[in-house]
Tab-separated table of C-alpha atoms and ligand atoms in Angstrom:
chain	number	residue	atom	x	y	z
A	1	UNK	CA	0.000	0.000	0.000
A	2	UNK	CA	0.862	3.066	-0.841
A	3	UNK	CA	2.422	5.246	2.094
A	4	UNK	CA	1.432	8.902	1.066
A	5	UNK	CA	-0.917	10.390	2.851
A	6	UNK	CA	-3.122	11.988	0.473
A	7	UNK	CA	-3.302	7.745	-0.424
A	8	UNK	CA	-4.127	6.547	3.079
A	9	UNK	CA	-6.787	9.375	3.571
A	10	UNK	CA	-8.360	8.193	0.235
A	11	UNK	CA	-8.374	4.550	1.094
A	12	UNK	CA	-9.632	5.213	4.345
A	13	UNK	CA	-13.223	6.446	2.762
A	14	UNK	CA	-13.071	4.280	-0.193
A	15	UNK	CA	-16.334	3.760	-1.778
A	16	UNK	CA	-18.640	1.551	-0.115
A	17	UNK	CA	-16.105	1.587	3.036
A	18	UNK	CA	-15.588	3.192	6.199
A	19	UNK	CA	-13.750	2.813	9.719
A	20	UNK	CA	-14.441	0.736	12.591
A	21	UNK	CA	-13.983	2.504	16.179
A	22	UNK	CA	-12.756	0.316	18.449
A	23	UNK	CA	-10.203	2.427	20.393
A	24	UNK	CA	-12.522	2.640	23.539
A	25	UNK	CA	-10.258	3.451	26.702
A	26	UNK	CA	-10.079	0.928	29.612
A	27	UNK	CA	-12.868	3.130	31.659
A	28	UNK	CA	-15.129	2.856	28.244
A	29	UNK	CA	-15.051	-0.721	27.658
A	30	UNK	CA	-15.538	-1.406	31.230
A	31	UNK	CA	-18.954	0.451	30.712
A	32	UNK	CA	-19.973	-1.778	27.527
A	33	UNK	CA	-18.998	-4.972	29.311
A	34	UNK	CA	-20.928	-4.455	32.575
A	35	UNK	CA	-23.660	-4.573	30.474
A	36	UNK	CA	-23.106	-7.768	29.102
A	37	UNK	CA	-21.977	-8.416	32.829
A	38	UNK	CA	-18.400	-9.555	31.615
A	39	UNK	CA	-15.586	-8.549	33.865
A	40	UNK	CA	-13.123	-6.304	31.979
A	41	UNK	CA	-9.298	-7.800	31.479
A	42	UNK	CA	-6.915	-7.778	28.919
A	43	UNK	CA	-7.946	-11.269	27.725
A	44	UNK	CA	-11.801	-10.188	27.631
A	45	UNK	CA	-10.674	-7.260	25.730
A	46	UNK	CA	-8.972	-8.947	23.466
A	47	UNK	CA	-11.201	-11.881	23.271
A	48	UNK	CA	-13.705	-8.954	21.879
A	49	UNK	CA	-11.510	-6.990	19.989
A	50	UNK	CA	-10.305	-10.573	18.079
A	51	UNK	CA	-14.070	-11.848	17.314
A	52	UNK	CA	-14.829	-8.402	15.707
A	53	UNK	CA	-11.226	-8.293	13.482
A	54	UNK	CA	-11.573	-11.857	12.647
A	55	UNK	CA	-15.420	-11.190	11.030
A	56	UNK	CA	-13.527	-11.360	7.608
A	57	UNK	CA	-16.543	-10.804	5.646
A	58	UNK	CA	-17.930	-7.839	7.285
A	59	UNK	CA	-13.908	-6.185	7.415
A	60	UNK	CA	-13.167	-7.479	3.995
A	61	UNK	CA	-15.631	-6.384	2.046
A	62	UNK	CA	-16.803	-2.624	4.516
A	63	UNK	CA	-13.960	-1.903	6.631
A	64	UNK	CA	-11.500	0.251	5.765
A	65	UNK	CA	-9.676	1.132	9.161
A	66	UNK	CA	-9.627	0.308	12.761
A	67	UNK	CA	-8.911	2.752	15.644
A	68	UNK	CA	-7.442	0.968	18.147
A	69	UNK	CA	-6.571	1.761	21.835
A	70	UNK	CA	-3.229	1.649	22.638
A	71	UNK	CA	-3.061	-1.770	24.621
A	72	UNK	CA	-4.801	-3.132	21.333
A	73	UNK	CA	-1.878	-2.231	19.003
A	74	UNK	CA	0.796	-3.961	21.149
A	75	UNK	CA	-1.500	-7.203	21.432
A	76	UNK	CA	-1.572	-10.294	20.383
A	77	UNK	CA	-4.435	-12.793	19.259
A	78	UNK	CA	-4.996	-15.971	20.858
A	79	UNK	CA	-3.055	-17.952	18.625
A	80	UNK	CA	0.076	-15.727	19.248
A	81	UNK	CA	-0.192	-13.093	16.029
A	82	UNK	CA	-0.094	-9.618	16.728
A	83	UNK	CA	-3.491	-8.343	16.134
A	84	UNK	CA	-2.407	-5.648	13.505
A	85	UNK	CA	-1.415	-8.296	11.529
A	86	UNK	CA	-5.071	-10.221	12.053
A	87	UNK	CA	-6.513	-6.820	10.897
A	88	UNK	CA	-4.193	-6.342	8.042
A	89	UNK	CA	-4.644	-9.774	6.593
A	90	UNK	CA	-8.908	-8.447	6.495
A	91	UNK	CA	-7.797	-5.372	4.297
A	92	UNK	CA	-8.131	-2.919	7.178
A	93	UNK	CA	-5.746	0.016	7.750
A	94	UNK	CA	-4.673	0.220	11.587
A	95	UNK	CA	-5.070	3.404	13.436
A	96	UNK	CA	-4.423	4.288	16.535
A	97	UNK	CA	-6.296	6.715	19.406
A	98	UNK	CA	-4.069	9.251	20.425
A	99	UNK	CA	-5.417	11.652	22.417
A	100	UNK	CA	-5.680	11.159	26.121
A	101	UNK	CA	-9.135	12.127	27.062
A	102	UNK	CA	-11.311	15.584	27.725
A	103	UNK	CA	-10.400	17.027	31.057
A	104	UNK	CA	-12.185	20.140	32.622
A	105	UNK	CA	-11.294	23.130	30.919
A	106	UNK	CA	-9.978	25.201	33.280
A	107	UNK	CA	-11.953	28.415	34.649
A	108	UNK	CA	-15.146	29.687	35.339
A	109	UNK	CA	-16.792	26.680	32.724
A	110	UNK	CA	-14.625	23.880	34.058
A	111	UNK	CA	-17.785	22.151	35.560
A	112	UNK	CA	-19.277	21.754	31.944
A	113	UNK	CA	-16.578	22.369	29.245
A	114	UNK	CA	-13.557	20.297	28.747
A	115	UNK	CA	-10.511	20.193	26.940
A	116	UNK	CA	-8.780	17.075	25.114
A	117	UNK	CA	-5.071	16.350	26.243
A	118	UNK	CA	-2.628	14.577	24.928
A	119	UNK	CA	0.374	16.726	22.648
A	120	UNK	CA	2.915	16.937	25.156
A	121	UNK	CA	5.511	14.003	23.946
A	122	UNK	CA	2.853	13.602	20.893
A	123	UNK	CA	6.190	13.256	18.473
A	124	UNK	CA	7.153	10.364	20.282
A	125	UNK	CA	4.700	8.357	20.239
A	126	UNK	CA	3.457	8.469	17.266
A	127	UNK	CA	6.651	8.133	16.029
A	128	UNK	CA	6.728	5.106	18.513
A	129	UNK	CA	2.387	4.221	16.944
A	130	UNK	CA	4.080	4.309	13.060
A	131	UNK	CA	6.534	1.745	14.112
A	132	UNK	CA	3.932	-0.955	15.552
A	133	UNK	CA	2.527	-0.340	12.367
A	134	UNK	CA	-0.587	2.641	12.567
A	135	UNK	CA	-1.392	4.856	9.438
A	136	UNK	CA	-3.989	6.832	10.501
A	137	UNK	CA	-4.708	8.498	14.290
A	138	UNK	CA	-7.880	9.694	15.854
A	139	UNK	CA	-8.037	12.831	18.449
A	140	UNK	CA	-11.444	13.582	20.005
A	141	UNK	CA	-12.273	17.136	21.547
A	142	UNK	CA	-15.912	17.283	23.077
A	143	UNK	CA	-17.928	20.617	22.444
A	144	UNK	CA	-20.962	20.684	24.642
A	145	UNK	CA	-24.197	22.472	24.209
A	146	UNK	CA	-26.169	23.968	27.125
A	147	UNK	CA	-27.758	27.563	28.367
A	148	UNK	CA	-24.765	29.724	27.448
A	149	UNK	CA	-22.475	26.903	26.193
A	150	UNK	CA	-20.285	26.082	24.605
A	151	UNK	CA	-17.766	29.286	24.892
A	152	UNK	CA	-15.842	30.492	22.318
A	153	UNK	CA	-12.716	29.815	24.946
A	154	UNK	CA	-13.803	26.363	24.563
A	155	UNK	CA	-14.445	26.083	21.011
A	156	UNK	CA	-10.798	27.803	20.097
A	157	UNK	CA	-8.737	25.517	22.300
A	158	UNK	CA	-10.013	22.456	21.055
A	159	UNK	CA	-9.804	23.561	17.397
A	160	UNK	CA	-5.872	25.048	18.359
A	161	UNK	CA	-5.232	21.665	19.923
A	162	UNK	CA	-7.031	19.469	17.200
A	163	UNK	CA	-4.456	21.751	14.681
A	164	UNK	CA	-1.652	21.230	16.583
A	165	UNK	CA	-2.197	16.983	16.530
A	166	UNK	CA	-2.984	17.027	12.940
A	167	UNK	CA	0.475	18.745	12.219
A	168	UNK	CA	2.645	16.366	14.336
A	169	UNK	CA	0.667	13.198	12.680
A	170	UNK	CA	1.283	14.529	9.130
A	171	UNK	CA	5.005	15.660	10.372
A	172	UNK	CA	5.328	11.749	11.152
A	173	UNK	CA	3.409	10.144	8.187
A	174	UNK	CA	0.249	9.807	9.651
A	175	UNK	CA	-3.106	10.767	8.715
A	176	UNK	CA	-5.348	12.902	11.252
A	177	UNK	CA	-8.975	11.876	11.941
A	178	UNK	CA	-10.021	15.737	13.080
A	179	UNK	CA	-12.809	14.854	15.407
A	180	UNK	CA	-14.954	17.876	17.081
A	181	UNK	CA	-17.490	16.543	18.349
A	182	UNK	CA	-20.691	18.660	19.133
A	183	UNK	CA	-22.210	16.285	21.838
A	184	UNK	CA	-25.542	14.478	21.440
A	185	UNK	CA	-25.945	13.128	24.487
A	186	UNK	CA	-25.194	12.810	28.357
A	187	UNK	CA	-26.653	15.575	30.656
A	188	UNK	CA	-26.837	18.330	28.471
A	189	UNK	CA	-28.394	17.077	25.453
A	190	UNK	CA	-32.019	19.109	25.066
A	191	UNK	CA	-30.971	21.529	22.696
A	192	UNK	CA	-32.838	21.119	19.085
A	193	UNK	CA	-31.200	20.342	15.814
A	194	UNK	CA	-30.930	24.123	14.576
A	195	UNK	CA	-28.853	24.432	18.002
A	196	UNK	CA	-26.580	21.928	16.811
A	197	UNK	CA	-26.018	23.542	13.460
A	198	UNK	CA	-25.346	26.751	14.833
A	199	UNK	CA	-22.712	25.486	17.136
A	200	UNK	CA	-21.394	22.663	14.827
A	201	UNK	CA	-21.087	25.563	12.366
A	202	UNK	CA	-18.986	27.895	14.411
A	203	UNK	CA	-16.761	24.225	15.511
A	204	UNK	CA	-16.049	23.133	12.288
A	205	UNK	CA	-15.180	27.095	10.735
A	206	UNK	CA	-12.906	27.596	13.701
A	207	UNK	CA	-11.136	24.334	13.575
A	208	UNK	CA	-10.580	24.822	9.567
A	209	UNK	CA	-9.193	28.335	10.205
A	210	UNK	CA	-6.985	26.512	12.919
A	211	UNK	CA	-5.975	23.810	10.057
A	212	UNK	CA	-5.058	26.289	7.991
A	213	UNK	CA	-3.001	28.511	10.385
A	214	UNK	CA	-1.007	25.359	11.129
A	215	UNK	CA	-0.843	24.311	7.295
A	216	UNK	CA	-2.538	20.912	7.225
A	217	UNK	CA	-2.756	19.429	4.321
A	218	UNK	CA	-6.475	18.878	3.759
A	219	UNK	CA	-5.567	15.925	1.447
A	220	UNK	CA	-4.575	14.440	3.616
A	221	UNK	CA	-6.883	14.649	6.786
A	222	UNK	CA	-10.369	12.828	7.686
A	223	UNK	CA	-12.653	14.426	9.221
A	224	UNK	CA	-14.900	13.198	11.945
A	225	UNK	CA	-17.466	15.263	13.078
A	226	UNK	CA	-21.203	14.600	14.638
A	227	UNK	CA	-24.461	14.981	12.316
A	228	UNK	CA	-26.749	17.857	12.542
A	229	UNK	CA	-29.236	16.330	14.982
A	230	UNK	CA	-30.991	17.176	17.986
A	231	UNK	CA	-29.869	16.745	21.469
A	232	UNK	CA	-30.638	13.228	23.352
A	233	UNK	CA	-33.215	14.844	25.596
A	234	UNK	CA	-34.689	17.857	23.369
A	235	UNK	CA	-38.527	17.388	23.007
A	236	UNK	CA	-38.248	17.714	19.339
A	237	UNK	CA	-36.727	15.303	17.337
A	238	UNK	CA	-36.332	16.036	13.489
A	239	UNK	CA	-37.538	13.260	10.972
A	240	UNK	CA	-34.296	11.487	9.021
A	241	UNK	CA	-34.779	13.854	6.380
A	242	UNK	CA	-34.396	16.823	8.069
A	243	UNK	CA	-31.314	15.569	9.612
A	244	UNK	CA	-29.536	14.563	6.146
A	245	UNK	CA	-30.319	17.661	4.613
A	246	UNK	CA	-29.306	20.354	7.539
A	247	UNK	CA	-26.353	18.012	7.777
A	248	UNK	CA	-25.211	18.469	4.555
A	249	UNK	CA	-25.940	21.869	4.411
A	250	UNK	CA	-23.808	22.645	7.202
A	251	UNK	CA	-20.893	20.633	5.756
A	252	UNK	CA	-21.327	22.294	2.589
A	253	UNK	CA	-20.453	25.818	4.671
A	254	UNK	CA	-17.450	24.792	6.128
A	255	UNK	CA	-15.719	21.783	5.330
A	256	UNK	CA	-13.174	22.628	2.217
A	257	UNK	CA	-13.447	20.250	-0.995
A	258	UNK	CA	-10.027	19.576	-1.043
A	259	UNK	CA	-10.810	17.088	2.041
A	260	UNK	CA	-11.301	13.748	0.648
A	261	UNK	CA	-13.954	12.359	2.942
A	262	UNK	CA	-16.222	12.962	6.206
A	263	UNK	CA	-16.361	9.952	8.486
A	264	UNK	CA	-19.460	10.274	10.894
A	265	UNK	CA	-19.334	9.354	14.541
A	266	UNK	CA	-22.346	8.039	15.826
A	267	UNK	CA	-22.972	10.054	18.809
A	268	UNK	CA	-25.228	7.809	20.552
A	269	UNK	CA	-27.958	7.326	17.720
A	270	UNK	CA	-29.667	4.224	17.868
A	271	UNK	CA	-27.974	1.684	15.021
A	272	UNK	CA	-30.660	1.903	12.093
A	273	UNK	CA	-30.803	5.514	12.374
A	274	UNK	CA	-27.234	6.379	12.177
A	275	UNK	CA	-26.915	3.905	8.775
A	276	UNK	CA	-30.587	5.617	7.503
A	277	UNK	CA	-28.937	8.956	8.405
A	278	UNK	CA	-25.755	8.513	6.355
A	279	UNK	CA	-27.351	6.709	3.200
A	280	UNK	CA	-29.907	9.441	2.860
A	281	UNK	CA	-26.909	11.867	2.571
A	282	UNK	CA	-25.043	9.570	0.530
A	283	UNK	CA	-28.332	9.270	-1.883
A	284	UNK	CA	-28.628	13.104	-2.000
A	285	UNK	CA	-25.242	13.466	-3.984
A	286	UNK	CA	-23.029	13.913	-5.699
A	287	UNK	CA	-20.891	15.823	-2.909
A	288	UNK	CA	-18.010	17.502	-3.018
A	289	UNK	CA	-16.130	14.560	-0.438
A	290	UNK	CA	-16.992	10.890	0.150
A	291	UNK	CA	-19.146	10.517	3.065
A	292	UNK	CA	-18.871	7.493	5.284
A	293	UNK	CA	-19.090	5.882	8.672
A	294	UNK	CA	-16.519	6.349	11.807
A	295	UNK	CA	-18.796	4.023	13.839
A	296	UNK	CA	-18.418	2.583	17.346
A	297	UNK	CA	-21.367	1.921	19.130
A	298	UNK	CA	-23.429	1.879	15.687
A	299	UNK	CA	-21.245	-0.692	14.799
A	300	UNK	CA	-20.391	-2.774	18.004
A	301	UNK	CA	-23.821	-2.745	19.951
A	302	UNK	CA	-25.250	-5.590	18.407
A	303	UNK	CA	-22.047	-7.832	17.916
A	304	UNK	CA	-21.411	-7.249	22.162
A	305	UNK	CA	-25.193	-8.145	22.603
A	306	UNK	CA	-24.522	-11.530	20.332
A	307	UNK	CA	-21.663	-12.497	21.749
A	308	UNK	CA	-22.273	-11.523	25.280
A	309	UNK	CA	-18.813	-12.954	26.517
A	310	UNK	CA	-19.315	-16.531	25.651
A	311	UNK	CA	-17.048	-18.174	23.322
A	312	UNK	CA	-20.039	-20.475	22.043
A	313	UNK	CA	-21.458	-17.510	20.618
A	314	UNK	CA	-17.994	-15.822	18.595
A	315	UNK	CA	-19.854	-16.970	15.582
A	316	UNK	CA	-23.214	-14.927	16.116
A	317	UNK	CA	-21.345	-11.886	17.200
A	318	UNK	CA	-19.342	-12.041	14.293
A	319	UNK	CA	-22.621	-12.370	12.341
A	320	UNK	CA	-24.121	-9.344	13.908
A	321	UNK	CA	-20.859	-7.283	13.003
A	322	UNK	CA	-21.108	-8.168	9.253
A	323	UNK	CA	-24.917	-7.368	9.406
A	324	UNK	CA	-24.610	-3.748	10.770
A	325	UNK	CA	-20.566	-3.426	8.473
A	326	UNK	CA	-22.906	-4.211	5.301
A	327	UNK	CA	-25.363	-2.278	6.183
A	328	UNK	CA	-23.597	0.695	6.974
A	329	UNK	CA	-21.475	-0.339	3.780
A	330	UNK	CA	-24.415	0.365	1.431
A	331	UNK	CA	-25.449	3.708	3.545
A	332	UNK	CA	-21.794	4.860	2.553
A	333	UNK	CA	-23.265	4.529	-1.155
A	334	UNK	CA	-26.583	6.275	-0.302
A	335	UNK	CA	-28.049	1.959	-0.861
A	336	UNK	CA	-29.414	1.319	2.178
A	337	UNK	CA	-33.212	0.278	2.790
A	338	UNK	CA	-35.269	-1.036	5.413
A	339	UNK	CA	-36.385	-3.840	2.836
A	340	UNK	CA	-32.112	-4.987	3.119
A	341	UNK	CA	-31.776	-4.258	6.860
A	342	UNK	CA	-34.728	-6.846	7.406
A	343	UNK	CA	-33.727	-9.207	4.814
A	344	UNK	CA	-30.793	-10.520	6.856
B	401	13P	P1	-19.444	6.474	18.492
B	401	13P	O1	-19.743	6.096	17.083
B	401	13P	O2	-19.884	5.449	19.492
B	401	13P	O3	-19.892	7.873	18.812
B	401	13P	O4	-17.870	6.456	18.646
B	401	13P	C1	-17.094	7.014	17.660
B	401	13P	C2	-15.837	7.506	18.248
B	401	13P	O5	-14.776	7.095	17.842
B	401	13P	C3	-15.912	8.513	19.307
B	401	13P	O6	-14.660	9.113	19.472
């Protein structure tokens, strides 16, 4: 494969393709196995991690890339391969989470507005991440919406800091997923959807005016960001049409066409609506980038749910990843339809 970045960033939203998130921190897999009342440990975690790589025909044929967590990249499967090599054998790229989580922003907002850490020694490692064998990197800074919120102090540090990691990954041969994300859900989620455009609007023109100032090169950059959607515990919820098109209205305002693809997160949106969401975009084209999925718990809910821990059941989990990789697959060529999501 070809090790230009312009290259990587392409392959990474290949047609009918996108990237599998699984580059959930200790604390965040914890979460998702107490559900499935599994106790967390590096062998459960990598029991989980190697039933989802080893789905071949969901990775092969929809996967792109995998974020992974840093214990991820140094392990190995059961049988004793390194499971960047499991992943590269399915055709997936290997990427690697770099940033080290949203703290409390400090000052008067610190009880709701964060900012994402992680660029001091940044050259280092990811000199250190290119080695063990990662293309691509994702960096996550968290804008929240509430009465007041989010502050433009808030807004311009994350975009400054999201610059700042794009530059070192590019410096090292590494392609930047920019993710801002304009939260959905937790506490503060009752804002509407023309809330979150106005506020994903103002993120996404400050962080490109922070891309620029740091020359990025927006070939070679993915960008991440939420959909234009309202909040988790707003009143109003806008029908899947509404949400395509004020979604790709607002990326139409700010995101440059020189960036060769937008890979959604999923934000908390139930699985069928975050693949309806993106193959009604998709459908609405031609656009000026590819559009495609950045999925984690779109993609991994069901598989977990299969699975549930047992070893019996590696087969149906892997089964419920292809299901939701080909569906989203299809919404990343505006294909998708209720009739197909049933017909599995
Ligand atoms: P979700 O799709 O679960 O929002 O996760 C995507 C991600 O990588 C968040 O940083």
């Amino acid at each position: 494969m070809s090790e230009k970045l312009q290259d990587i960033a392409r392959a990474l939203v290949a047609p009918g393709k996108g990237i599998l998130a699984a580059d959930e921190s200790s604390g965040t897999i914890k979460k998702r196995f107490d559900k499935i009342n599994l106790v967390s440990t590096e062998d459960s975690r990598r029991d989980y991690r190697e039933m989802l790589f080893r789905a071949s025909e969901g990775m092969k044929n929809c996967v792109s890339g995998v974020i992974l967590y840093d214990e991820t990249i140094r392990q190995k499967a059961k049988d004793g391969t390194p499971l960047v090599d499991v992943m590269k054998a399915a055709g997936s790229i290997p990427g690697i989470k770099v940033d080290l989580g949203a703290k409390p922003l400090a000052g008067p907002t610190s009880k709701i507005e964060t900012i994402t850490e992680g660029l001091d020694g940044l050259r280092e490692r990811l000199a250190e991440y290119h080695k063990l064998g990662a293309r691509f990197a994702k960096w996550r800074a968290v804008i929240t919406i509430a009465d007041g919120y989010p502050t433009w102090n808030c807004v311009k540090a994350n975009a400054h800091a999201l610059a700042r990691y794009a530059a070192l990954c590019q410096e090292a041969r590494i392609v930047p997923i920019v993710e801002p994300e304009v939260l959905m859900d937790g506490e503060h989620s009752a804002h509407d959807i023309d809330e979150c455009y106005r506020v994903t609007e103002w993120t996404l023109r400050t962080v490109f005016r922070e891309l620029y100032d740091a020359r990025v090169d927006l070939e070679g950059i993915v960008l991440k960001p939420n959909m234009i959607i309202a909040g988790q515990k707003s009143g109003k919820q806008a029908s899947p049409a509404e949400v395509a098109e004020k979604t790709i209205k607002c990326l139409k305002a700010t995101v440059p066409s020189l960036v060769p693809g937008i890979a959604f997160l999923s934000g908390g949106q139930s699985d069928e609506a975050a693949t309806e969401h993106l193959s009604l975009m998709n459908a609405a084209g031609p656009l000026p980038w590819s559009l495609t999925f950045s999925y984690g718990r779109a993609l991994q809910a069901a598989a977990l749910k299969a699975w549930g821990g047992k070893p019996e059941n590696v087969a149906a989990g892997q089964r419920a990843f292809t299901h939701r990789a080909k569906m989203n697959g299809l919404a990343a060529l505006g294909k998708w339809s209720q009739t197909l999501e049933k017909a599995a």
